[in-house]
Short mmCIF file of C-alpha atoms in Angstrom, two decimals:
data_model
loop_
_atom_site.label_atom_id
_atom_site.label_comp_id
_atom_site.label_asym_id
_atom_site.label_seq_id
_atom_site.Cartn_x
_atom_site.Cartn_y
_atom_site.Cartn_z
CA UNK A 1 -43.40 -36.07 -1.20
CA UNK A 2 -46.13 -37.02 -3.66
CA UNK A 3 -49.68 -36.55 -2.30
CA UNK A 4 -52.20 -39.33 -2.79
CA UNK A 5 -55.29 -37.27 -3.67
CA UNK A 6 -57.80 -35.50 -1.42
CA UNK A 7 -57.62 -38.38 1.07
CA UNK A 8 -54.74 -36.60 2.87
CA UNK A 9 -57.10 -34.93 5.33
CA UNK A 10 -59.36 -37.99 5.47
CA UNK A 11 -56.35 -40.09 6.49
CA UNK A 12 -55.80 -37.87 9.52
CA UNK A 13 -59.48 -38.20 10.40
CA UNK A 14 -59.38 -42.01 10.05
CA UNK A 15 -56.32 -42.12 12.33
CA UNK A 16 -58.16 -39.99 14.88
CA UNK A 17 -61.21 -42.25 14.74
CA UNK A 18 -58.97 -45.28 15.43
CA UNK A 19 -57.28 -43.44 18.30
CA UNK A 20 -60.62 -42.44 19.82
CA UNK A 21 -61.88 -46.03 19.62
CA UNK A 22 -58.70 -47.31 21.31
CA UNK A 23 -59.06 -44.74 24.09
CA UNK A 24 -62.71 -45.67 24.59
CA UNK A 25 -61.77 -49.39 24.76
CA UNK A 26 -59.03 -48.70 27.31
CA UNK A 27 -61.41 -46.58 29.39
CA UNK A 28 -64.09 -49.28 29.29
CA UNK A 29 -61.56 -51.94 30.34
CA UNK A 30 -60.39 -49.83 33.27
CA UNK A 31 -64.01 -49.18 34.26
CA UNK A 32 -64.78 -52.91 34.22
CA UNK A 33 -61.79 -53.63 36.47
CA UNK A 34 -62.85 -50.98 38.96
CA UNK A 35 -66.47 -52.25 38.88
CA UNK A 36 -65.31 -55.84 39.38
CA UNK A 37 -63.12 -54.78 42.30
CA UNK A 38 -66.01 -52.85 43.82
CA UNK A 39 -68.41 -55.80 43.40
CA UNK A 40 -65.90 -58.18 44.99
CA UNK A 41 -65.43 -55.84 47.94
CA UNK A 42 -69.21 -55.47 48.40
CA UNK A 43 -69.64 -59.25 48.29
CA UNK A 44 -66.97 -59.76 50.94
CA UNK A 45 -68.58 -57.17 53.21
CA UNK A 46 -71.99 -58.80 52.78
CA UNK A 47 -70.61 -62.23 53.69
CA UNK A 48 -68.85 -60.79 56.73
CA UNK A 49 -72.10 -59.15 57.83
CA UNK A 50 -74.13 -62.31 57.54
CA UNK A 51 -71.50 -64.34 59.40
CA UNK A 52 -71.88 -62.16 62.50
CA UNK A 53 -75.25 -63.69 63.30
CA UNK A 54 -73.80 -67.19 62.99
CA UNK A 55 -71.04 -66.55 65.49
CA UNK A 56 -68.27 -66.79 62.87
CA UNK A 57 -65.17 -64.61 63.02
CA UNK A 58 -65.27 -61.52 60.81
CA UNK A 59 -62.18 -60.89 58.71
CA UNK A 60 -60.95 -57.29 58.94
CA UNK A 61 -61.46 -55.15 55.80
CA UNK A 62 -58.37 -54.46 53.71
CA UNK A 63 -56.90 -51.00 54.38
CA UNK A 64 -57.39 -48.34 51.69
CA UNK A 65 -54.18 -47.38 49.91
CA UNK A 66 -54.38 -43.59 50.18
CA UNK A 67 -51.52 -43.02 47.73
CA UNK A 68 -53.14 -45.12 45.00
CA UNK A 69 -56.49 -43.46 45.62
CA UNK A 70 -54.92 -40.00 45.29
CA UNK A 71 -53.20 -40.98 42.02
CA UNK A 72 -56.52 -42.26 40.65
CA UNK A 73 -58.35 -39.07 41.65
CA UNK A 74 -55.62 -36.90 40.09
CA UNK A 75 -55.83 -38.90 36.85
CA UNK A 76 -59.61 -38.43 36.73
CA UNK A 77 -59.18 -34.67 37.20
CA UNK A 78 -56.63 -34.54 34.39
CA UNK A 79 -58.94 -36.30 31.91
CA UNK A 80 -60.58 -33.54 29.87
CA UNK A 81 -64.27 -33.69 29.04
CA UNK A 82 -65.12 -35.17 25.66
CA UNK A 83 -66.05 -33.03 22.67
CA UNK A 84 -69.49 -34.67 22.75
CA UNK A 85 -70.10 -32.87 26.06
CA UNK A 86 -70.15 -29.53 24.25
CA UNK A 87 -71.07 -30.39 20.65
CA UNK A 88 -73.94 -32.65 19.65
CA UNK A 89 -75.25 -33.51 16.19
CA UNK A 90 -78.84 -32.23 15.92
CA UNK A 91 -81.70 -34.74 15.81
CA UNK A 92 -84.00 -35.16 12.83
CA UNK A 93 -81.64 -33.84 10.15
CA UNK A 94 -81.25 -35.07 6.57
CA UNK A 95 -78.34 -37.24 5.34
CA UNK A 96 -76.32 -34.33 3.92
CA UNK A 97 -76.59 -32.45 7.20
CA UNK A 98 -75.62 -35.68 9.01
CA UNK A 99 -72.43 -35.98 6.97
CA UNK A 100 -71.70 -32.27 7.46
CA UNK A 101 -72.02 -32.44 11.25
CA UNK A 102 -70.00 -35.66 11.47
CA UNK A 103 -67.12 -33.88 9.72
CA UNK A 104 -67.44 -30.93 12.10
CA UNK A 105 -67.42 -33.31 15.08
CA UNK A 106 -64.23 -34.96 13.84
CA UNK A 107 -62.70 -31.52 13.30
CA UNK A 108 -63.40 -30.63 16.94
CA UNK A 109 -61.86 -33.96 18.04
CA UNK A 110 -58.66 -33.31 16.06
CA UNK A 111 -58.51 -29.67 17.11
CA UNK A 112 -58.96 -30.40 20.82
CA UNK A 113 -56.15 -32.98 20.70
CA UNK A 114 -53.66 -30.54 19.15
CA UNK A 115 -54.71 -27.09 20.40
CA UNK A 116 -54.91 -26.58 24.20
CA UNK A 117 -57.26 -23.62 23.69
CA UNK A 118 -59.76 -25.56 21.57
CA UNK A 119 -61.73 -27.37 24.29
CA UNK A 120 -62.17 -24.29 26.55
CA UNK A 121 -63.32 -22.35 23.48
CA UNK A 122 -65.81 -25.11 22.68
CA UNK A 123 -67.11 -24.97 26.26
CA UNK A 124 -67.52 -21.17 26.05
CA UNK A 125 -69.38 -21.66 22.78
CA UNK A 126 -71.76 -24.14 24.46
CA UNK A 127 -72.37 -21.65 27.28
CA UNK A 128 -73.27 -19.01 24.67
CA UNK A 129 -75.71 -21.42 23.01
CA UNK A 130 -77.38 -22.19 26.33
CA UNK A 131 -77.60 -18.51 27.30
CA UNK A 132 -79.03 -17.49 23.91
CA UNK A 133 -81.15 -20.65 23.51
CA UNK A 134 -79.60 -21.38 20.10
CA UNK A 135 -79.48 -24.63 18.13
CA UNK A 136 -76.45 -25.82 16.15
CA UNK A 137 -78.22 -24.97 12.89
CA UNK A 138 -78.81 -21.44 14.16
CA UNK A 139 -75.15 -21.19 15.15
CA UNK A 140 -74.20 -22.18 11.61
CA UNK A 141 -76.60 -19.59 10.15
CA UNK A 142 -75.22 -16.81 12.36
CA UNK A 143 -71.61 -17.76 11.57
CA UNK A 144 -72.41 -17.45 7.85
CA UNK A 145 -73.92 -14.01 8.47
CA UNK A 146 -70.87 -12.85 10.46
CA UNK A 147 -68.58 -14.04 7.63
CA UNK A 148 -70.56 -11.90 5.15
CA UNK A 149 -70.29 -8.92 7.50
CA UNK A 150 -66.52 -9.39 7.50
CA UNK A 151 -66.44 -9.55 3.70
CA UNK A 152 -68.35 -6.26 3.57
CA UNK A 153 -65.77 -4.56 5.82
CA UNK A 154 -62.63 -5.77 4.04
CA UNK A 155 -62.20 -2.72 1.80
CA UNK A 156 -63.27 -0.22 4.46
CA UNK A 157 -61.85 -1.40 7.79
CA UNK A 158 -59.62 -4.48 7.93
CA UNK A 159 -59.62 -4.47 11.75
CA UNK A 160 -63.41 -4.77 11.86
CA UNK A 161 -63.31 -7.39 9.12
CA UNK A 162 -60.97 -9.56 11.20
CA UNK A 163 -63.25 -9.16 14.23
CA UNK A 164 -66.23 -10.38 12.19
CA UNK A 165 -64.22 -13.33 10.81
CA UNK A 166 -63.05 -14.24 14.32
CA UNK A 167 -66.61 -14.13 15.65
CA UNK A 168 -67.74 -16.28 12.72
CA UNK A 169 -65.18 -18.99 13.51
CA UNK A 170 -66.01 -18.84 17.23
CA UNK A 171 -69.70 -19.28 16.44
CA UNK A 172 -69.36 -22.18 13.99
CA UNK A 173 -66.22 -23.49 12.23
CA UNK A 174 -66.59 -22.55 8.56
CA UNK A 175 -63.58 -23.27 6.32
CA UNK A 176 -63.94 -20.13 4.20
CA UNK A 177 -64.03 -17.95 7.35
CA UNK A 178 -60.84 -19.66 8.59
CA UNK A 179 -59.26 -19.12 5.17
CA UNK A 180 -60.16 -15.42 5.34
CA UNK A 181 -58.59 -15.16 8.80
CA UNK A 182 -55.47 -16.88 7.48
CA UNK A 183 -55.16 -14.45 4.55
CA UNK A 184 -55.56 -11.27 6.58
CA UNK A 185 -53.36 -12.56 9.41
CA UNK A 186 -50.64 -13.16 6.82
CA UNK A 187 -51.09 -9.65 5.41
CA UNK A 188 -50.59 -8.32 8.95
CA UNK A 189 -47.37 -10.37 9.31
CA UNK A 190 -49.01 -12.58 11.96
CA UNK A 191 -47.53 -15.72 10.44
CA UNK A 192 -48.19 -18.10 13.35
CA UNK A 193 -51.84 -17.02 13.40
CA UNK A 194 -52.08 -17.46 9.62
CA UNK A 195 -50.62 -20.97 9.91
CA UNK A 196 -53.08 -21.81 12.70
CA UNK A 197 -56.18 -20.78 10.75
CA UNK A 198 -54.93 -22.39 7.54
CA UNK A 199 -54.56 -25.64 9.44
CA UNK A 200 -58.09 -25.31 10.84
CA UNK A 201 -59.53 -24.70 7.36
CA UNK A 202 -57.92 -27.90 6.08
CA UNK A 203 -58.77 -30.00 9.14
CA UNK A 204 -62.48 -29.44 8.64
CA UNK A 205 -62.45 -31.61 5.51
CA UNK A 206 -65.32 -29.48 4.16
CA UNK A 207 -63.58 -27.78 1.24
CA UNK A 208 -64.58 -29.50 -1.99
CA UNK A 209 -63.14 -27.16 -4.62
CA UNK A 210 -59.60 -28.18 -5.64
CA UNK A 211 -58.55 -24.60 -6.36
CA UNK A 212 -59.61 -23.46 -2.88
CA UNK A 213 -57.77 -26.34 -1.21
CA UNK A 214 -54.67 -25.54 -3.27
CA UNK A 215 -54.81 -21.88 -2.27
CA UNK A 216 -55.04 -22.71 1.44
CA UNK A 217 -52.01 -25.00 1.18
CA UNK A 218 -50.17 -22.28 -0.77
CA UNK A 219 -50.87 -19.58 1.83
CA UNK A 220 -49.98 -21.90 4.71
CA UNK A 221 -46.72 -22.70 2.92
CA UNK A 222 -46.00 -18.96 2.80
CA UNK A 223 -46.66 -18.65 6.54
CA UNK A 224 -44.43 -21.61 7.39
CA UNK A 225 -41.74 -20.25 5.08
CA UNK A 226 -41.75 -16.96 7.02
CA UNK A 227 -41.57 -18.93 10.27
CA UNK A 228 -38.46 -20.78 9.06
CA UNK A 229 -40.24 -24.14 8.77
CA UNK A 230 -38.81 -24.93 5.34
CA UNK A 231 -39.51 -28.68 5.24
CA UNK A 232 -43.15 -28.23 6.24
CA UNK A 233 -43.49 -25.33 3.80
CA UNK A 234 -42.15 -27.54 1.01
CA UNK A 235 -44.67 -30.28 1.85
CA UNK A 236 -47.47 -27.70 1.65
CA UNK A 237 -46.25 -26.41 -1.71
CA UNK A 238 -46.21 -29.93 -3.15
CA UNK A 239 -49.80 -30.44 -1.95
CA UNK A 240 -50.76 -27.02 -3.31
CA UNK A 241 -49.42 -27.97 -6.76
CA UNK A 242 -51.35 -31.24 -6.57
CA UNK A 243 -54.67 -29.46 -6.06
CA UNK A 244 -53.89 -26.39 -8.18
CA UNK A 245 -51.37 -27.38 -10.89
CA UNK A 246 -51.72 -24.05 -12.73
CA UNK A 247 -50.42 -21.93 -9.83
CA UNK A 248 -47.10 -20.72 -11.26
CA UNK A 249 -46.34 -18.81 -8.03
CA UNK A 250 -46.07 -22.15 -6.24
CA UNK A 251 -43.12 -23.13 -8.43
CA UNK A 252 -41.32 -19.88 -7.60
CA UNK A 253 -41.87 -20.36 -3.85
CA UNK A 254 -40.73 -23.98 -4.06
CA UNK A 255 -37.48 -22.88 -5.72
CA UNK A 256 -36.90 -20.27 -3.00
CA UNK A 257 -37.55 -22.83 -0.26
CA UNK A 258 -35.12 -25.34 -1.77
CA UNK A 259 -32.44 -22.67 -2.05
CA UNK A 260 -32.86 -21.61 1.59
CA UNK A 261 -32.85 -25.20 2.84
CA UNK A 262 -29.36 -25.56 1.40
CA UNK A 263 -28.21 -22.36 3.11
CA UNK A 264 -29.96 -22.49 6.50
CA UNK A 265 -28.44 -25.73 7.74
CA UNK A 266 -27.92 -24.63 11.35
CA UNK A 267 -30.72 -23.74 13.83
CA UNK A 268 -29.02 -20.45 14.66
CA UNK A 269 -29.05 -19.46 10.99
CA UNK A 270 -32.76 -20.27 10.81
CA UNK A 271 -33.46 -18.11 13.89
CA UNK A 272 -31.47 -15.23 12.40
CA UNK A 273 -33.39 -15.53 9.13
CA UNK A 274 -36.75 -15.52 10.96
CA UNK A 275 -35.76 -12.36 12.86
CA UNK A 276 -35.23 -10.63 9.51
CA UNK A 277 -38.81 -11.32 8.36
CA UNK A 278 -41.51 -8.61 8.54
CA UNK A 279 -42.91 -8.27 12.06
CA UNK A 280 -46.47 -7.62 13.21
CA UNK A 281 -47.05 -4.00 14.16
CA UNK A 282 -50.52 -3.02 15.44
CA UNK A 283 -52.01 -0.28 13.29
CA UNK A 284 -54.32 0.90 16.08
CA UNK A 285 -53.77 1.82 19.70
CA UNK A 286 -55.51 -0.23 22.38
CA UNK A 287 -58.00 2.62 22.89
CA UNK A 288 -58.83 2.74 19.17
CA UNK A 289 -59.35 -1.01 19.10
CA UNK A 290 -61.77 -0.82 22.03
CA UNK A 291 -63.72 1.97 20.31
CA UNK A 292 -64.06 -0.10 17.15
CA UNK A 293 -65.15 -3.12 19.16
CA UNK A 294 -67.89 -1.02 20.77
CA UNK A 295 -69.16 -0.11 17.30
CA UNK A 296 -69.80 -3.77 16.48
CA UNK A 297 -72.94 -5.46 17.76
CA UNK A 298 -73.14 -9.25 17.58
CA UNK A 299 -76.84 -10.08 17.41
CA UNK A 300 -77.75 -13.76 17.13
CA UNK A 301 -80.82 -14.51 15.00
CA UNK A 302 -83.14 -17.48 15.53
CA UNK A 303 -85.36 -19.62 13.34
CA UNK A 304 -89.06 -19.98 13.94
CA UNK A 305 -90.03 -23.61 14.68
CA UNK A 306 -91.34 -23.92 11.12
CA UNK A 307 -88.12 -22.52 9.63
CA UNK A 308 -85.97 -24.79 11.77
CA UNK A 309 -87.90 -27.87 10.66
CA UNK A 310 -87.60 -26.81 7.01
CA UNK A 311 -83.83 -26.27 7.30
CA UNK A 312 -83.40 -29.64 9.02
CA UNK A 313 -85.23 -31.67 6.42
CA UNK A 314 -84.46 -29.82 3.16
CA UNK A 315 -80.72 -30.41 3.31
CA UNK A 316 -80.39 -30.33 -0.48
CA UNK A 317 -81.25 -26.63 -0.30
CA UNK A 318 -79.71 -25.53 3.00
CA UNK A 319 -76.68 -27.73 3.67
CA UNK A 320 -73.59 -25.77 2.50
CA UNK A 321 -71.02 -26.82 -0.08
CA UNK A 322 -67.67 -25.04 0.16
#
C-alpha cells in the first residue's frame, strides 16, 4: 500500500469536512420542513379563528401523533452537541494561529466521531476553562508547561511523567505530548493505550517533521502488532518507511509481520498469539498512586491583558511548529 505523501492525514480531514457539511445540509433541510409545517399549522389556526366571527364552521385541528412526536424528541436527545459548543477559535489572532486552531478544531471533530469519550472530555475541559477563567491560548501555554514537567520526570519517576503528559493532553491537544504518552504506554505494555495516543498524534495534522511522523507510525505499528492487528500494523510500517526511509528497524518489523500473517490465518490463532504478548502490570499499588497524585499540583497560569494581546498578534513568534 503505497502512501501518497503527507496528504494521508489531510485526506481524512477533507472527508470529515465533507461529512460535516452533508450533516449540516440534512439538518437544515429537516429544520425547514418542520418550520414550514409549523407555519402552515399556525396559518390554518388563524383562519379558523377569524372565521368564527363570520359565522363559518371551524374545522377541527388535526390530532397530534404522539408516537411520531416521541420518536422526534428521542432523536433530538440522541443528537450530541457540536464540538463548536465546547471549543471556539479565539478572536483577533494572526493567520498562523488561525490555521493552527482550525487544525485543532478538525482534530476534535474527527476524535469525537470515533472516540465516545472525546466529547465528554471536551465538555469537562470547557468547564475547567470557565471555572479558571482561561482562554484557549492560555490552555495551550499551560499544556506546553505540563509537557515540559513530564519530560523532567521521565528519568526520575515514570508514573509522575505519565500523569503530567496526560494532564497536558487534557488541557490542550499537543502532538508531541500524545507521542510521549504513546511511547511510555507502549513501554508499560499498554498497547491499546499506545495505539490510541499514536492515532491522536497523527490526527492533529500538526506534525511537520518527517522523521517525527515516521516514528509515530513506527511505534503505532508496534502497538498494533502486539494487539494482533497485522494488516493495520503493516500499513503503518509502509507509511513509516515513507516518512523515515532510513529506519532499518522498520524493515525488520515488516518482515516479522509478513511472516506472522502467513502463520496466523485463523482468528483463534491470533487470539492465542495476543495472549502470549507481555501484559500490563501496575508497578505501584493504588495507595502509592494516590500518594504520588497528591504530590502533584496542577496550577494554571494566566496572561496579563498585554501579554495575551502580544501572543495573539505576534504569531510568527508564539505559534508553535512541531
